[in-house]
Tab-separated table of C-alpha atoms in Angstrom:
chain	number	residue	atom	x	y	z
Y	1	MET	CA	-44.517	61.838	-52.083
Y	2	GLY	CA	-44.220	64.484	-54.775
Y	3	ILE	CA	-44.364	63.709	-58.465
Y	4	ALA	CA	-44.175	66.287	-61.240
Y	5	LEU	CA	-44.234	66.339	-64.990
Y	6	GLY	CA	-41.048	67.031	-66.915
Y	7	ASP	CA	-40.757	69.187	-70.018
Y	8	ASP	CA	-41.552	66.174	-72.208
Y	9	LYS	CA	-44.768	65.564	-70.175
Y	10	LYS	CA	-43.544	62.221	-68.851
Y	11	VAL	CA	-43.929	61.337	-65.201
Y	12	ILE	CA	-40.711	61.779	-63.261
Y	13	LYS	CA	-40.222	59.150	-60.566
Y	14	PRO	CA	-39.554	60.294	-56.998
Y	15	SER	CA	-35.946	60.843	-56.058
Y	16	SER	CA	-34.128	58.516	-53.684
Y	17	ASN	CA	-35.415	60.434	-50.684
Y	18	GLY	CA	-39.027	59.632	-51.652
Y	19	GLN	CA	-40.918	56.419	-51.095
Y	20	GLN	CA	-39.562	53.290	-52.683
Y	21	SER	CA	-41.396	51.592	-55.499
Y	22	PRO	CA	-44.146	49.253	-54.224
Y	23	ASN	CA	-43.659	45.512	-54.311
Y	24	ILE	CA	-45.786	43.196	-56.433
Y	25	VAL	CA	-47.307	40.790	-53.957
Y	26	PHE	CA	-50.920	39.861	-54.731
Y	27	ILE	CA	-53.064	38.673	-57.595
Y	28	GLY	CA	-56.749	39.533	-57.394
Y	29	TYR	CA	-59.569	40.864	-59.529
Y	30	ARG	CA	-60.075	44.264	-61.041
Y	31	HIS	CA	-63.588	44.947	-62.304
Y	32	PHE	CA	-64.776	46.693	-65.415
Y	33	HIS	CA	-68.495	46.378	-64.591
Y	34	ALA	CA	-69.285	42.774	-65.415
Y	35	ARG	CA	-65.887	42.237	-67.009
Y	36	PRO	CA	-63.521	41.114	-64.240
Y	37	GLU	CA	-59.894	40.642	-65.146
Y	38	ILE	CA	-56.965	39.303	-63.188
Y	39	TYR	CA	-54.596	42.055	-62.234
Y	40	ILE	CA	-51.600	42.666	-60.021
Y	41	MET	CA	-52.296	44.664	-56.905
Y	42	LEU	CA	-49.433	46.761	-55.675
Y	43	LYS	CA	-48.654	46.595	-51.998
Y	44	LEU	CA	-48.263	50.121	-50.727
Y	45	ARG	CA	-46.434	51.156	-47.610
Y	46	PRO	CA	-48.715	50.960	-44.545
Y	47	ILE	CA	-49.256	54.684	-44.159
Y	48	LEU	CA	-52.629	55.901	-42.903
Y	49	VAL	CA	-52.457	59.257	-44.630
Y	50	SER	CA	-50.138	60.147	-47.487
Y	51	ILE	CA	-49.624	63.492	-49.159
Y	52	SER	CA	-48.775	64.072	-52.798
Y	53	LEU	CA	-48.696	66.989	-55.214
Y	54	ALA	CA	-50.721	67.526	-58.346
Y	55	LEU	CA	-49.408	66.394	-61.676
Y	56	SER	CA	-49.971	69.757	-63.361
Y	57	ILE	CA	-50.578	69.925	-67.075
Y	58	GLY	CA	-50.453	73.293	-68.777
Y	59	THR	CA	-51.777	75.267	-65.799
Y	60	ALA	CA	-49.929	78.487	-66.585
Y	61	HIS	CA	-52.855	79.940	-68.560
Y	62	ALA	CA	-55.647	77.910	-67.026
Y	63	ALA	CA	-58.562	79.374	-65.091
Y	64	PRO	CA	-58.060	79.306	-61.318
Y	65	MET	CA	-59.377	76.210	-59.609
Y	66	PRO	CA	-62.551	76.538	-57.542
Y	67	ASP	CA	-62.239	76.700	-53.784
Y	68	GLY	CA	-63.243	73.115	-53.122
Y	69	VAL	CA	-62.245	69.551	-52.337
Y	70	VAL	CA	-62.638	66.515	-54.582
Y	71	TYR	CA	-62.825	63.031	-53.044
Y	72	SER	CA	-62.136	59.757	-54.866
Y	73	ALA	CA	-63.112	56.251	-53.715
Y	74	ASN	CA	-60.027	54.081	-54.244
Y	75	GLU	CA	-61.064	50.466	-54.606
Y	76	GLY	CA	-57.537	49.160	-55.094
Y	77	ASP	CA	-56.480	49.561	-51.466
Y	78	GLY	CA	-59.615	50.614	-49.563
Y	79	SER	CA	-58.892	54.308	-49.224
Y	80	ILE	CA	-60.259	57.766	-49.968
Y	81	SER	CA	-58.183	60.552	-51.504
Y	82	ALA	CA	-59.031	64.213	-50.835
Y	83	ILE	CA	-57.750	66.812	-53.314
Y	84	GLU	CA	-57.441	70.413	-52.096
Y	85	LEU	CA	-57.963	72.151	-55.421
Y	86	ARG	CA	-56.450	75.534	-54.553
Y	87	THR	CA	-53.183	74.046	-53.287
Y	88	GLY	CA	-52.999	70.793	-55.238
Y	89	ALA	CA	-52.350	68.822	-52.038
Y	90	VAL	CA	-53.686	65.257	-52.025
Y	91	SER	CA	-54.243	63.307	-48.802
Y	92	THR	CA	-55.135	59.618	-48.901
Y	93	THR	CA	-56.766	57.924	-45.914
Y	94	SER	CA	-57.293	54.201	-45.347
Y	95	ILE	CA	-60.823	53.260	-44.254
Y	96	SER	CA	-62.517	50.063	-43.062
Y	97	ILE	CA	-64.324	49.303	-46.331
Y	98	THR	CA	-63.301	48.923	-49.947
Y	99	PRO	CA	-65.201	51.943	-51.283
Y	100	HIS	CA	-66.771	51.946	-54.719
Y	101	ASN	CA	-68.610	55.235	-54.353
Y	102	VAL	CA	-68.538	58.420	-52.277
Y	103	GLN	CA	-71.062	61.236	-51.890
Y	104	ILE	CA	-70.888	64.543	-50.043
Y	105	SER	CA	-73.896	65.465	-47.890
Y	106	PRO	CA	-76.008	68.486	-48.897
Y	107	ASP	CA	-74.518	70.617	-46.107
Y	108	GLY	CA	-70.968	69.548	-46.956
Y	109	GLN	CA	-70.260	68.304	-43.446
Y	110	ILE	CA	-70.397	64.539	-44.039
Y	111	LEU	CA	-68.734	62.323	-46.616
Y	112	LEU	CA	-70.672	59.125	-47.283
Y	113	ALA	CA	-68.785	56.068	-48.559
Y	114	VAL	CA	-70.196	52.670	-49.533
Y	115	GLY	CA	-68.420	49.408	-50.180
Y	116	SER	CA	-67.571	45.999	-48.830
Y	117	PRO	CA	-65.937	45.633	-45.414
Y	118	LYS	CA	-62.289	44.710	-45.832
Y	119	SER	CA	-62.418	42.019	-43.173
Y	120	GLY	CA	-64.092	38.852	-44.392
Y	121	SER	CA	-65.280	40.242	-47.702
Y	122	LYS	CA	-65.498	37.839	-50.628
Y	123	GLU	CA	-64.537	38.847	-54.138
Y	124	HIS	CA	-66.637	37.537	-56.987
Y	125	GLY	CA	-66.617	38.113	-60.707
Y	126	ASP	CA	-70.181	37.567	-61.866
Y	127	HIS	CA	-71.038	41.227	-62.375
Y	128	GLY	CA	-68.407	43.681	-61.392
Y	129	GLY	CA	-65.980	42.570	-58.744
Y	130	HIS	CA	-67.150	44.646	-55.786
Y	131	GLY	CA	-66.700	42.564	-52.658
Y	132	GLN	CA	-69.828	40.649	-51.705
Y	133	THR	CA	-71.100	41.279	-48.174
Y	134	GLU	CA	-73.578	39.622	-45.881
Y	135	ALA	CA	-76.837	41.360	-45.000
Y	136	GLY	CA	-76.473	43.853	-42.183
Y	137	ASP	CA	-72.764	44.441	-42.651
Y	138	LYS	CA	-71.865	48.066	-42.057
Y	139	GLY	CA	-70.836	49.017	-45.548
Y	140	LEU	CA	-72.023	52.625	-45.225
Y	141	LEU	CA	-69.580	54.973	-43.526
Y	142	LEU	CA	-70.351	58.548	-42.515
Y	143	LEU	CA	-67.045	60.397	-42.350
Y	144	GLU	CA	-66.151	63.905	-41.271
Y	145	SER	CA	-65.626	65.708	-44.573
Y	146	GLU	CA	-62.709	67.829	-43.361
Y	147	GLN	CA	-61.038	64.834	-41.688
Y	148	PRO	CA	-62.127	61.636	-43.463
Y	149	ALA	CA	-60.141	59.540	-40.985
Y	150	ASN	CA	-62.788	60.460	-38.395
Y	151	VAL	CA	-65.651	57.951	-38.700
Y	152	LEU	CA	-68.868	59.480	-37.386
Y	153	LYS	CA	-71.065	56.429	-37.958
Y	154	ALA	CA	-70.860	52.953	-39.511
Y	155	LEU	CA	-74.312	51.896	-40.711
Y	156	PRO	CA	-75.910	48.910	-42.463
Y	157	SER	CA	-75.851	49.134	-46.224
Y	158	GLY	CA	-77.456	45.931	-47.491
Y	159	ASN	CA	-75.745	43.349	-49.673
Y	160	HIS	CA	-73.125	44.392	-52.207
Y	161	PRO	CA	-73.553	48.183	-52.012
Y	162	ALA	CA	-72.569	49.983	-55.197
Y	163	HIS	CA	-73.649	53.651	-55.242
Y	164	VAL	CA	-75.111	56.114	-52.750
Y	165	VAL	CA	-76.925	59.442	-52.933
Y	166	THR	CA	-78.815	61.324	-50.234
Y	167	SER	CA	-82.190	62.944	-49.831
Y	168	GLN	CA	-82.219	66.716	-50.174
Y	169	ASP	CA	-82.146	67.192	-46.400
Y	170	GLY	CA	-79.351	64.619	-46.031
Y	171	ARG	CA	-81.269	62.409	-43.631
Y	172	TYR	CA	-81.740	59.411	-45.913
Y	173	ALA	CA	-79.064	57.532	-47.820
Y	174	TYR	CA	-80.241	55.715	-50.943
Y	175	ILE	CA	-77.979	52.755	-51.739
Y	176	THR	CA	-78.121	50.349	-54.680
Y	177	ASN	CA	-77.588	46.702	-53.729
Y	178	THR	CA	-76.536	44.786	-56.796
Y	179	ASP	CA	-76.756	41.186	-55.562
Y	180	ASN	CA	-80.272	41.503	-54.129
Y	181	ASP	CA	-81.769	43.780	-56.808
Y	182	LEU	CA	-82.783	46.292	-54.167
Y	183	LEU	CA	-82.594	49.934	-53.261
Y	184	THR	CA	-81.766	50.164	-49.559
Y	185	VAL	CA	-82.940	53.316	-47.763
Y	186	VAL	CA	-81.000	54.114	-44.586
Y	187	ASP	CA	-82.221	56.621	-42.001
Y	188	THR	CA	-78.896	58.117	-40.921
Y	189	GLN	CA	-80.432	59.765	-37.850
Y	190	LEU	CA	-82.152	56.676	-36.449
Y	191	GLU	CA	-79.307	54.518	-37.820
Y	192	ILE	CA	-81.634	51.903	-39.292
Y	193	VAL	CA	-82.663	50.522	-42.662
Y	194	ALA	CA	-85.938	52.374	-43.216
Y	195	ALA	CA	-87.004	50.533	-46.379
Y	196	GLU	CA	-85.972	48.182	-49.158
Y	197	VAL	CA	-87.374	48.737	-52.634
Y	198	ASP	CA	-87.350	46.231	-55.502
Y	199	THR	CA	-85.565	47.318	-58.689
Y	200	GLY	CA	-84.441	45.685	-61.903
Y	201	SER	CA	-81.546	43.228	-61.871
Y	202	TYR	CA	-78.115	44.444	-60.798
Y	203	PRO	CA	-78.970	48.059	-59.896
Y	204	HIS	CA	-75.868	50.208	-60.006
Y	205	GLY	CA	-75.709	53.974	-60.566
Y	206	LEU	CA	-78.485	56.266	-59.365
Y	207	ARG	CA	-79.312	59.966	-59.118
Y	208	LEU	CA	-81.916	62.030	-57.289
Y	209	SER	CA	-84.098	64.337	-59.389
Y	210	PRO	CA	-83.538	68.094	-58.959
Y	211	ASP	CA	-86.841	68.384	-57.054
Y	212	GLY	CA	-86.034	65.376	-54.859
Y	213	ALA	CA	-89.240	63.548	-55.830
Y	214	GLU	CA	-87.754	60.670	-57.801
Y	215	LEU	CA	-84.716	58.458	-58.155
Y	216	TYR	CA	-83.593	57.015	-61.473
Y	217	ILE	CA	-81.551	53.807	-61.131
Y	218	ALA	CA	-79.564	52.036	-63.853
Y	219	ASN	CA	-80.086	48.252	-63.821
Y	220	VAL	CA	-77.049	46.778	-65.580
Y	221	THR	CA	-78.175	43.252	-66.444
Y	222	ASP	CA	-81.861	44.150	-66.802
Y	223	ASN	CA	-81.161	46.685	-69.579
Y	224	SER	CA	-83.540	49.032	-67.806
Y	225	VAL	CA	-83.894	52.058	-65.558
Y	226	SER	CA	-86.077	51.975	-62.434
Y	227	VAL	CA	-87.999	55.076	-61.381
Y	228	ILE	CA	-88.530	55.301	-57.606
Y	229	ASP	CA	-91.002	57.601	-55.853
Y	230	THR	CA	-89.046	58.941	-52.855
Y	231	GLU	CA	-92.188	59.721	-50.832
Y	232	ASN	CA	-93.890	56.335	-51.147
Y	233	LEU	CA	-90.632	54.423	-51.737
Y	234	LYS	CA	-92.132	52.395	-54.557
Y	235	GLU	CA	-90.950	51.618	-58.059
Y	236	THR	CA	-93.368	53.547	-60.290
Y	237	ALA	CA	-91.873	52.654	-63.670
Y	238	ARG	CA	-89.256	50.502	-65.334
Y	239	ILE	CA	-87.959	51.797	-68.645
Y	240	HIS	CA	-86.130	49.648	-71.194
Y	241	VAL	CA	-83.118	51.649	-72.388
Y	242	GLY	CA	-80.550	49.357	-74.053
Y	243	GLN	CA	-77.621	47.141	-73.241
Y	244	ALA	CA	-75.883	47.394	-69.856
Y	245	PRO	CA	-76.951	50.762	-68.421
Y	246	VAL	CA	-74.416	51.699	-65.736
Y	247	GLN	CA	-75.255	55.250	-64.566
Y	248	VAL	CA	-77.780	58.040	-65.067
Y	249	ALA	CA	-77.602	61.844	-64.997
Y	250	TYR	CA	-80.327	64.485	-64.986
Y	251	THR	CA	-80.192	67.667	-66.990
Y	252	PRO	CA	-80.303	70.610	-64.543
Y	253	ASP	CA	-83.969	71.328	-65.366
Y	254	GLY	CA	-84.916	67.717	-64.611
Y	255	LYS	CA	-86.632	67.255	-67.973
Y	256	TYR	CA	-84.274	64.605	-69.295
Y	257	VAL	CA	-82.157	61.761	-67.915
Y	258	TYR	CA	-79.075	60.572	-69.792
Y	259	VAL	CA	-78.145	56.895	-69.380
Y	260	SER	CA	-74.776	55.335	-70.224
Y	261	LEU	CA	-75.106	52.110	-72.260
Y	262	ARG	CA	-71.802	50.400	-71.696
Y	263	ASP	CA	-72.203	47.581	-74.211
Y	264	GLU	CA	-73.565	49.786	-76.995
Y	265	ASN	CA	-71.088	52.675	-76.722
Y	266	LYS	CA	-74.070	54.992	-76.589
Y	267	VAL	CA	-76.099	57.207	-74.291
Y	268	ALA	CA	-79.881	56.897	-74.138
Y	269	ILE	CA	-81.949	60.005	-73.368
Y	270	ILE	CA	-85.196	59.653	-71.389
Y	271	ASP	CA	-87.964	62.246	-71.301
Y	272	THR	CA	-88.899	62.280	-67.597
Y	273	GLU	CA	-92.489	63.365	-68.335
Y	274	THR	CA	-93.319	60.606	-70.817
Y	275	ARG	CA	-90.749	58.164	-69.375
Y	276	GLU	CA	-89.729	57.149	-72.860
Y	277	VAL	CA	-86.369	57.027	-74.610
Y	278	VAL	CA	-86.447	59.914	-77.079
Y	279	ASP	CA	-82.926	59.783	-78.509
Y	280	ARG	CA	-79.565	58.005	-78.494
Y	281	VAL	CA	-76.089	59.452	-78.950
Y	282	SER	CA	-72.938	57.507	-79.849
Y	283	VAL	CA	-70.001	58.146	-77.502
Y	284	GLY	CA	-66.656	56.467	-76.707
Y	285	ARG	CA	-65.964	52.863	-75.751
Y	286	ASN	CA	-67.771	51.424	-72.740
Y	287	PRO	CA	-69.209	54.602	-71.202
Y	288	ILE	CA	-69.635	54.463	-67.419
Y	289	GLN	CA	-70.553	57.650	-65.540
Y	290	LEU	CA	-72.169	60.879	-66.720
Y	291	PHE	CA	-72.555	64.337	-65.196
Y	292	ALA	CA	-74.106	67.630	-66.321
Y	293	ALA	CA	-71.864	70.688	-66.675
Y	294	SER	CA	-72.508	74.363	-67.364
Y	295	ASP	CA	-73.286	75.672	-70.874
Y	296	ALA	CA	-75.854	72.894	-71.518
Y	297	LYS	CA	-73.198	70.174	-71.698
Y	298	MET	CA	-73.320	66.536	-70.574
Y	299	TYR	CA	-70.006	64.804	-69.883
Y	300	VAL	CA	-69.616	61.042	-70.392
Y	301	ALA	CA	-66.598	59.048	-69.122
Y	302	ASN	CA	-65.486	56.283	-71.511
Y	303	GLN	CA	-63.647	53.567	-69.594
Y	304	GLY	CA	-62.946	51.007	-72.312
Y	305	ASP	CA	-62.201	47.474	-71.153
Y	306	ALA	CA	-59.409	45.745	-69.257
Y	307	ALA	CA	-57.501	44.736	-72.374
Y	308	ASP	CA	-57.764	48.161	-73.985
Y	309	PRO	CA	-58.696	50.957	-71.554
Y	310	ASP	CA	-60.166	54.115	-73.032
Y	311	ASP	CA	-58.902	57.506	-71.903
Y	312	SER	CA	-61.561	59.931	-73.034
Y	313	VAL	CA	-64.585	61.962	-72.011
Y	314	THR	CA	-67.311	62.708	-74.565
Y	315	VAL	CA	-69.021	66.109	-74.366
Y	316	ILE	CA	-72.646	66.263	-75.547
Y	317	ASP	CA	-74.535	69.489	-76.257
Y	318	THR	CA	-77.882	68.849	-74.557
Y	319	ASN	CA	-79.668	71.470	-76.661
Y	320	ASN	CA	-79.199	69.593	-79.935
Y	321	ARG	CA	-78.029	66.210	-78.544
Y	322	THR	CA	-74.848	66.073	-80.566
Y	323	VAL	CA	-71.233	65.357	-79.622
Y	324	VAL	CA	-69.253	68.597	-79.638
Y	325	SER	CA	-65.944	67.459	-78.189
Y	326	THR	CA	-63.857	64.520	-77.012
Y	327	ILE	CA	-61.332	65.230	-74.268
Y	328	VAL	CA	-58.377	62.953	-73.525
Y	329	THR	CA	-58.008	62.371	-69.773
Y	330	GLY	CA	-56.313	59.213	-68.420
Y	331	LYS	CA	-56.656	55.482	-68.912
Y	332	GLY	CA	-59.828	53.962	-67.531
Y	333	ALA	CA	-61.937	57.150	-67.368
Y	334	HIS	CA	-64.700	56.187	-64.943
Y	335	GLY	CA	-66.277	58.583	-62.417
Y	336	LEU	CA	-67.441	62.156	-62.997
Y	337	VAL	CA	-68.446	65.098	-60.832
Y	338	ALA	CA	-68.718	68.829	-61.479
Y	339	SER	CA	-67.983	71.822	-59.299
Y	340	ASP	CA	-71.101	73.475	-57.911
Y	341	ASP	CA	-71.166	76.062	-60.693
Y	342	GLY	CA	-70.577	73.400	-63.357
Y	343	ASP	CA	-67.512	75.185	-64.732
Y	344	PHE	CA	-65.076	72.403	-63.827
Y	345	MET	CA	-65.392	68.657	-64.278
Y	346	PHE	CA	-63.372	66.022	-62.433
Y	347	VAL	CA	-62.733	62.504	-63.744
Y	348	THR	CA	-61.344	59.400	-62.032
Y	349	ASN	CA	-58.980	57.408	-64.249
Y	350	ASN	CA	-58.970	53.980	-62.615
Y	351	VAL	CA	-56.101	52.489	-64.603
Y	352	ASP	CA	-53.772	55.486	-64.289
Y	353	ASN	CA	-54.717	56.043	-60.614
Y	354	THR	CA	-55.363	59.726	-61.249
Y	355	VAL	CA	-58.058	62.386	-61.246
Y	356	SER	CA	-58.213	64.820	-64.178
Y	357	ALA	CA	-59.537	68.367	-63.770
Y	358	ILE	CA	-61.250	69.809	-66.861
Y	359	ASP	CA	-61.997	73.474	-67.591
Y	360	VAL	CA	-65.523	73.127	-69.025
Y	361	ARG	CA	-65.483	76.373	-71.003
Y	362	LYS	CA	-62.156	75.559	-72.636
Y	363	GLU	CA	-62.903	71.826	-72.851
Y	364	LYS	CA	-59.380	70.861	-71.848
Y	365	VAL	CA	-57.595	69.113	-68.995
Y	366	ILE	CA	-55.845	71.693	-66.837
Y	367	ALA	CA	-54.456	69.466	-64.067
Y	368	THR	CA	-54.050	65.809	-63.138
Y	369	PHE	CA	-53.773	64.549	-59.563
Y	370	LEU	CA	-52.204	61.307	-58.371
Y	371	VAL	CA	-54.595	59.511	-55.982
Y	372	GLY	CA	-54.958	56.021	-54.500
Y	373	PRO	CA	-55.108	52.868	-56.628
Y	374	ASN	CA	-58.149	52.103	-58.808
Y	375	PRO	CA	-60.200	55.271	-58.129
Y	376	ASN	CA	-63.878	54.831	-58.995
Y	377	GLY	CA	-66.567	57.050	-57.459
Y	378	ILE	CA	-65.957	60.773	-57.003
Y	379	THR	CA	-67.676	63.703	-55.292
Y	380	TYR	CA	-67.110	67.436	-54.819
Y	381	ARG	CA	-67.372	69.704	-51.765
Y	382	SER	CA	-67.380	73.472	-51.989
Y	383	VAL	CA	-65.341	75.231	-49.304
Y	384	ARG	CA	-67.594	77.992	-48.074
């Protein structure tokens, strides 16, 4: 299905030879991280893989896109969209889980996805609306990155998996389990749960330090960040940061960790040597994910809430810890990832069902891509 923007920048609906409009058939829950709201899920045609074109915005004078692929985890229908940046082609593949997060492996060969199995999953609204799973369910999928429909392995993920990152060698998958207040460590070679590590309550976003020695984990309802030693697999510190931390992001030198505080509309900054909060910066409404870009910039996606979604990304200069720009993206700005060189940033807009591409040096959106419904997590793969 191809959709383009007209001269007045409005979306033009597909012509009669395109797909028909979806039917409204189901009422369920959409989550805004501890703020579930009833919403109407659209029943899409049962197509395994669909192709669409980019919704291009002002690309005539934009810098060329990097040679890479961006993947979004679409929680609305249990699919993953892959965006070929050079061509603008978008392919969307149905998978066996309802993915909340995706992560490319260090070698770029494997796409990891975590979420609740579609069959028999139970929705709940206490924290965020991810499907709740029983222990041992295979909520971790290892997919072939070039063909995400090809499932290489389905592995245990623990209860209610939220986010996943890998060790530097790609062997271990670190998964936050929100219902059990655990970090689950999966050995992807032996295909077993290698360890479970206690965290604060409702662990959600996490990142690996640049040297691979530590993990920082945002504990949403504990108002804290857990620090995990990746060698001993122990929690070595728990840092109070503020209300409802959702995700963390390291500066490239590893000296500081930025933490989104959803209920304060702020970002807390932790000194990783002293493990203390050294500053706070006000951002947009209900910030969710963060990611470092080039030119000493930190990007923060402001999602807003269900009644009034935000559509912006705040740009922070990490040298002086001040806001230097606010970029309008799409409604429900949620997930963030940068290209390998940090010159482009990609944002999932989970109300608009799009991904925005931002030129970091120009601080402007240069393209918008239609993906699957309710995109959340996002990851980038360089095509080498």
